[in-house]
Short mmCIF file of C-alpha atoms in Angstrom, two decimals:
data_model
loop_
_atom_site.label_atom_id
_atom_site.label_comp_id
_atom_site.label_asym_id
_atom_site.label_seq_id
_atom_site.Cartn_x
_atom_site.Cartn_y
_atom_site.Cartn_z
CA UNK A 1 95.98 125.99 76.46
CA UNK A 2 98.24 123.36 74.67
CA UNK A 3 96.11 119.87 74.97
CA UNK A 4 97.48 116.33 73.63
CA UNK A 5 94.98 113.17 72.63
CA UNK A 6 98.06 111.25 74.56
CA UNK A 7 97.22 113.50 77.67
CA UNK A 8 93.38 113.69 77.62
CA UNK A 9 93.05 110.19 77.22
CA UNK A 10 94.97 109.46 80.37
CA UNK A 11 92.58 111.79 82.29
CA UNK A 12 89.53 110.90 80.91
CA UNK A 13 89.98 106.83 80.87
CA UNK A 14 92.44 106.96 84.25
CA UNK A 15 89.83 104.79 86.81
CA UNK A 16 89.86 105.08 90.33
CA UNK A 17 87.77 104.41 93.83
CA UNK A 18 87.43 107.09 95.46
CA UNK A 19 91.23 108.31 95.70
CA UNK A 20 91.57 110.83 98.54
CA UNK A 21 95.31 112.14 96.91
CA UNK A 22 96.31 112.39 93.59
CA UNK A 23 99.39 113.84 92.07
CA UNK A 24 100.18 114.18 87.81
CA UNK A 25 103.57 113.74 87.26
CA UNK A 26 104.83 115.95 84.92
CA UNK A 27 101.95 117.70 84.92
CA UNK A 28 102.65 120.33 81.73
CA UNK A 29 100.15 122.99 81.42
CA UNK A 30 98.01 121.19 84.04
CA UNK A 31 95.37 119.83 82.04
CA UNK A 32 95.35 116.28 83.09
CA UNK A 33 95.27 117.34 86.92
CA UNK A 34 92.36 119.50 85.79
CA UNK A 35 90.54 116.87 84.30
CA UNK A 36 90.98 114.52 87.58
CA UNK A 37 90.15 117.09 89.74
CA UNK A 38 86.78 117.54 87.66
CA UNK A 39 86.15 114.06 87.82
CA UNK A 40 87.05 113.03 91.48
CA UNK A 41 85.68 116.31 93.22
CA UNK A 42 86.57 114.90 96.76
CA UNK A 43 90.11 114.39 95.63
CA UNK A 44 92.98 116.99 96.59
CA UNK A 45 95.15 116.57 93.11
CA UNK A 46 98.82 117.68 93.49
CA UNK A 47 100.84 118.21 89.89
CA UNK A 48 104.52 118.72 89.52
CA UNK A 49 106.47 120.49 86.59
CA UNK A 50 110.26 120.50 85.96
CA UNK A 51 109.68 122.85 83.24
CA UNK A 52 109.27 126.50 84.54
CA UNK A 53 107.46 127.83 81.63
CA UNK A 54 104.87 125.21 81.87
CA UNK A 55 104.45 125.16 85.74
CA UNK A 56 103.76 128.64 85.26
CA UNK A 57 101.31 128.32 82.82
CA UNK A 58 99.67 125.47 84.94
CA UNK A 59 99.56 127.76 87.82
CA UNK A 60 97.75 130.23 85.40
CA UNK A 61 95.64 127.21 84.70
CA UNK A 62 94.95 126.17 88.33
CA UNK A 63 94.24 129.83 89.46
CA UNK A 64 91.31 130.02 86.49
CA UNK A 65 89.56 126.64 87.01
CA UNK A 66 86.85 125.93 88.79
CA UNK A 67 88.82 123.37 90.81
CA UNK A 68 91.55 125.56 91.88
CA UNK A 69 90.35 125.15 95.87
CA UNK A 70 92.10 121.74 94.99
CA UNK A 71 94.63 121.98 93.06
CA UNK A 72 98.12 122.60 94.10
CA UNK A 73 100.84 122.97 91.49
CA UNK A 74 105.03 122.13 92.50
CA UNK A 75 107.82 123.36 90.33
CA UNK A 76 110.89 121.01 89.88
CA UNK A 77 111.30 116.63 90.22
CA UNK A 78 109.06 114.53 91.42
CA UNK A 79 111.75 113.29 93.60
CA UNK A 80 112.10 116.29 95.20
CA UNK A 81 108.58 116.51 96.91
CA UNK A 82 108.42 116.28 100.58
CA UNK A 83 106.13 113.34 101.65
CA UNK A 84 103.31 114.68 103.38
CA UNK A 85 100.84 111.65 103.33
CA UNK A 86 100.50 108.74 100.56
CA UNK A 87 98.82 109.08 97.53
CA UNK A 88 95.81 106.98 96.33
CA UNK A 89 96.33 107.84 92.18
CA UNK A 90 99.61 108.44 90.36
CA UNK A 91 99.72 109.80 87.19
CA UNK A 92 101.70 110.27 84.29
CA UNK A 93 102.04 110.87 80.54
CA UNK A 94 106.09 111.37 80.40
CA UNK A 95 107.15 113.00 77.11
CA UNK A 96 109.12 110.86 74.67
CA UNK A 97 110.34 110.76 71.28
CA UNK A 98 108.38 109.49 69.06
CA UNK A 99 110.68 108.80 66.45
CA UNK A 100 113.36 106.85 68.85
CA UNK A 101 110.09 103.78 68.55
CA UNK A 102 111.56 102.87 64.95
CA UNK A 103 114.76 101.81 66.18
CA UNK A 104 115.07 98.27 66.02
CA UNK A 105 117.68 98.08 68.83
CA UNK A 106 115.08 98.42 72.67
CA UNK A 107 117.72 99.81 74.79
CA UNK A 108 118.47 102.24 72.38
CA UNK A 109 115.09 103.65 72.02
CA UNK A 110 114.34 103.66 75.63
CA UNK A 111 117.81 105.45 76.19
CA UNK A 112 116.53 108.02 74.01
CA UNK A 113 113.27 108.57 75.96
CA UNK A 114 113.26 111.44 78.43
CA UNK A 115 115.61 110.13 80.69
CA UNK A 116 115.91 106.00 80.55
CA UNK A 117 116.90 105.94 84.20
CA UNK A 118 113.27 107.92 84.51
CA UNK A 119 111.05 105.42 84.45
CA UNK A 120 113.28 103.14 87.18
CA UNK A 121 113.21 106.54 89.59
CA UNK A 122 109.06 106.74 88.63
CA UNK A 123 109.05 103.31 89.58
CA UNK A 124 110.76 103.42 93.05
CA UNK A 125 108.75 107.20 93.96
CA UNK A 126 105.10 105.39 93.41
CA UNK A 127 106.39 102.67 95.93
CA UNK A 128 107.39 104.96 98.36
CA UNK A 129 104.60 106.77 97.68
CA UNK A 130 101.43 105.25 97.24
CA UNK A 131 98.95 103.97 99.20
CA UNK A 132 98.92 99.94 100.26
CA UNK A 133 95.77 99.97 97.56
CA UNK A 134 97.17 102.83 95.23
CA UNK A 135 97.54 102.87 91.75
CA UNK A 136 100.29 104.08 88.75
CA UNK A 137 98.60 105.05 85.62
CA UNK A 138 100.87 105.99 82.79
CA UNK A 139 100.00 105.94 78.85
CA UNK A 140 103.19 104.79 76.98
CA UNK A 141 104.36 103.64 73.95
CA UNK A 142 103.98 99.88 73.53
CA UNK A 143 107.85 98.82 74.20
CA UNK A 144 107.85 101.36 76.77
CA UNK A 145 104.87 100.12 78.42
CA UNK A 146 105.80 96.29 78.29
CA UNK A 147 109.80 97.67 79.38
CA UNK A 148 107.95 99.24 82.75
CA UNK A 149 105.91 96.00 83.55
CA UNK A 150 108.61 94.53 83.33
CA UNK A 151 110.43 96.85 85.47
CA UNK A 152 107.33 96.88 87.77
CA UNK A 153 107.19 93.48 89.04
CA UNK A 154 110.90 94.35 90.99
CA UNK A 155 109.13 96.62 93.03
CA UNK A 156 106.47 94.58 93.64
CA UNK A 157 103.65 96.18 91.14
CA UNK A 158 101.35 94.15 88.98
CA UNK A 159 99.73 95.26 85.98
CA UNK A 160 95.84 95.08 86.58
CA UNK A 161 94.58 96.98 84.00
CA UNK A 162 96.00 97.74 79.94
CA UNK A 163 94.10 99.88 77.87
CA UNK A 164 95.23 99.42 74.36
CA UNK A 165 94.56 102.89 72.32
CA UNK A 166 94.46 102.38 68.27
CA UNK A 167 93.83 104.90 65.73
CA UNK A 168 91.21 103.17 63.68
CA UNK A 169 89.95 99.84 64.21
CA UNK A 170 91.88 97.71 62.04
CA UNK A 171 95.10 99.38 63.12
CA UNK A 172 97.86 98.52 65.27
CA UNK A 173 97.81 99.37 68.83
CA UNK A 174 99.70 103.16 69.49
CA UNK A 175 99.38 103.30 72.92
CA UNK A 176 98.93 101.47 75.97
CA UNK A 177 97.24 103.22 79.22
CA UNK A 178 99.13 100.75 81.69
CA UNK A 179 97.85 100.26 85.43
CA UNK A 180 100.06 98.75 87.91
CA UNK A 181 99.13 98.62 91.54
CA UNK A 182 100.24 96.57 94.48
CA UNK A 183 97.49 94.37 94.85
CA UNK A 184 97.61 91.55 92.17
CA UNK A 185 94.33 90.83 90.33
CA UNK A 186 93.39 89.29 86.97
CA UNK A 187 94.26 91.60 84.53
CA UNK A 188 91.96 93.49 82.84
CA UNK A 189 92.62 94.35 78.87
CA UNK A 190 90.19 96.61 76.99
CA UNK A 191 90.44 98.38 73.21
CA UNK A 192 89.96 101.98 72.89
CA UNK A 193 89.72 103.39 69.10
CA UNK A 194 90.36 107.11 68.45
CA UNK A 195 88.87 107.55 64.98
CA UNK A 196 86.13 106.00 62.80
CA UNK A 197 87.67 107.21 59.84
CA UNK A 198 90.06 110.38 58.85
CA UNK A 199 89.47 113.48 60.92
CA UNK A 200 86.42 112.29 62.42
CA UNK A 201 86.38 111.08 65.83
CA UNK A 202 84.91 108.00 66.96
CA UNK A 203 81.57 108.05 68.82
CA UNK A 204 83.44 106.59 71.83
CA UNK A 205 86.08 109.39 72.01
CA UNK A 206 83.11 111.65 71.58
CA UNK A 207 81.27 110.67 74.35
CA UNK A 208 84.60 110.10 77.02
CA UNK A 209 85.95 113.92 76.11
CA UNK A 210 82.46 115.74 75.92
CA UNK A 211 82.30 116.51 79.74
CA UNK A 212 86.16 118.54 78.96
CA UNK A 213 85.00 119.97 75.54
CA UNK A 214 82.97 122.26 74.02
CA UNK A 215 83.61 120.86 70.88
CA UNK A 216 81.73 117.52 71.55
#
């Protein structure tokens, strides 16, 4: 099963009270939705996949967890769901290109993301979507990030939480895990540090991923 640090960070360090609905956007092979349904085990987690070769895979996935009673997997857009009820937890880790973040020019390297009109459709979806106390989770790039807060606050979502991921801790930030919901509160901005030095994880990391891993 293909696994990302981008994508089991957002599962692991995504925070949430008691959501009844969930639903992973762009859910890949399905490990993210597998990781919230292991943590939130009242939670029915939906996951959609445009890509057919990965929403099969994630159906695989579903069909050999422990969880699968409560997961339910879509193939296609996100736009394309039919509303059944609101959801409590949105979640996302949207592919982009990595490379595109050294252009010096932002509308350029957000045009090069997935789809720049993406995050704007995201956007609109969670408000039609989400619960009056629900919440958008994404983990982004850090012009990406800032670009969809700012984006955010024309549909009416505040940022409440930031989660700033760094490789080592006297490196830049990488990452942000961004939280926008529709209730405004202070915002709450914590550090999160991958490695303590070359190829060895920090104790932190260890400790967040060892419930998902065998390896910690």
């Amino acid at each position: 099963m293909k696994i990302n640090t981008d994508g089991v960070l957002l599962g692991a360090l995504v925070n949430s009270q008691h959501p009844s609905r969930i639903l992973d956007i762009g859910t890949g092979t399905g490990v993210i939705a597998m990781m919230l349904a292991q943590r939130f085990p009242f939670s029915q987690v939906d996951a959609v996949e445009i890509d057919e070769d990965a929403y099969a895979t994630a159906i695989q996935n579903f069909q050999n967890s422990a969880f699968s009673n409560r997961l339910r997997g879509y193939s296609g857009s996100f736009e394309d769901l039919k509303k059944v009820d609101n959801y409590d937890l949105l979640v996302s880790n949207p592919p982009f290109y990595t490379n595109s973040l050294h252009n010096p020019d932002l509308r350029k390297k957000l045009a090069r993301h997935t789809d720049f009109h993406f995050f704007d459709k995201l956007l609109l979806f969670a408000k039609e979507n989400l619960s009056d106390r629900g919440e958008l989770n994404l983990i982004l790039p850090i012009e990406l990030a800032d670009y969809v807060i700012r984006e955010g606050l024309k549909q009416d979502f505040h940022l409440v939480k930031k989660i700033e991921i760094k490789s080592f801790v006297n490196t830049d930030v990488i990452r942000n895990i961004i939280t926008l919901s529709k209730v405004q509160n202070e915002v709450e901005i914590v550090e999160f540090v991958i490695y303590e030095s070359k190829g060895v994880h920090s104790q932190e990391y260890k400790e967040l991923l060892k419930p998902f891993f065998l390896a910690f």
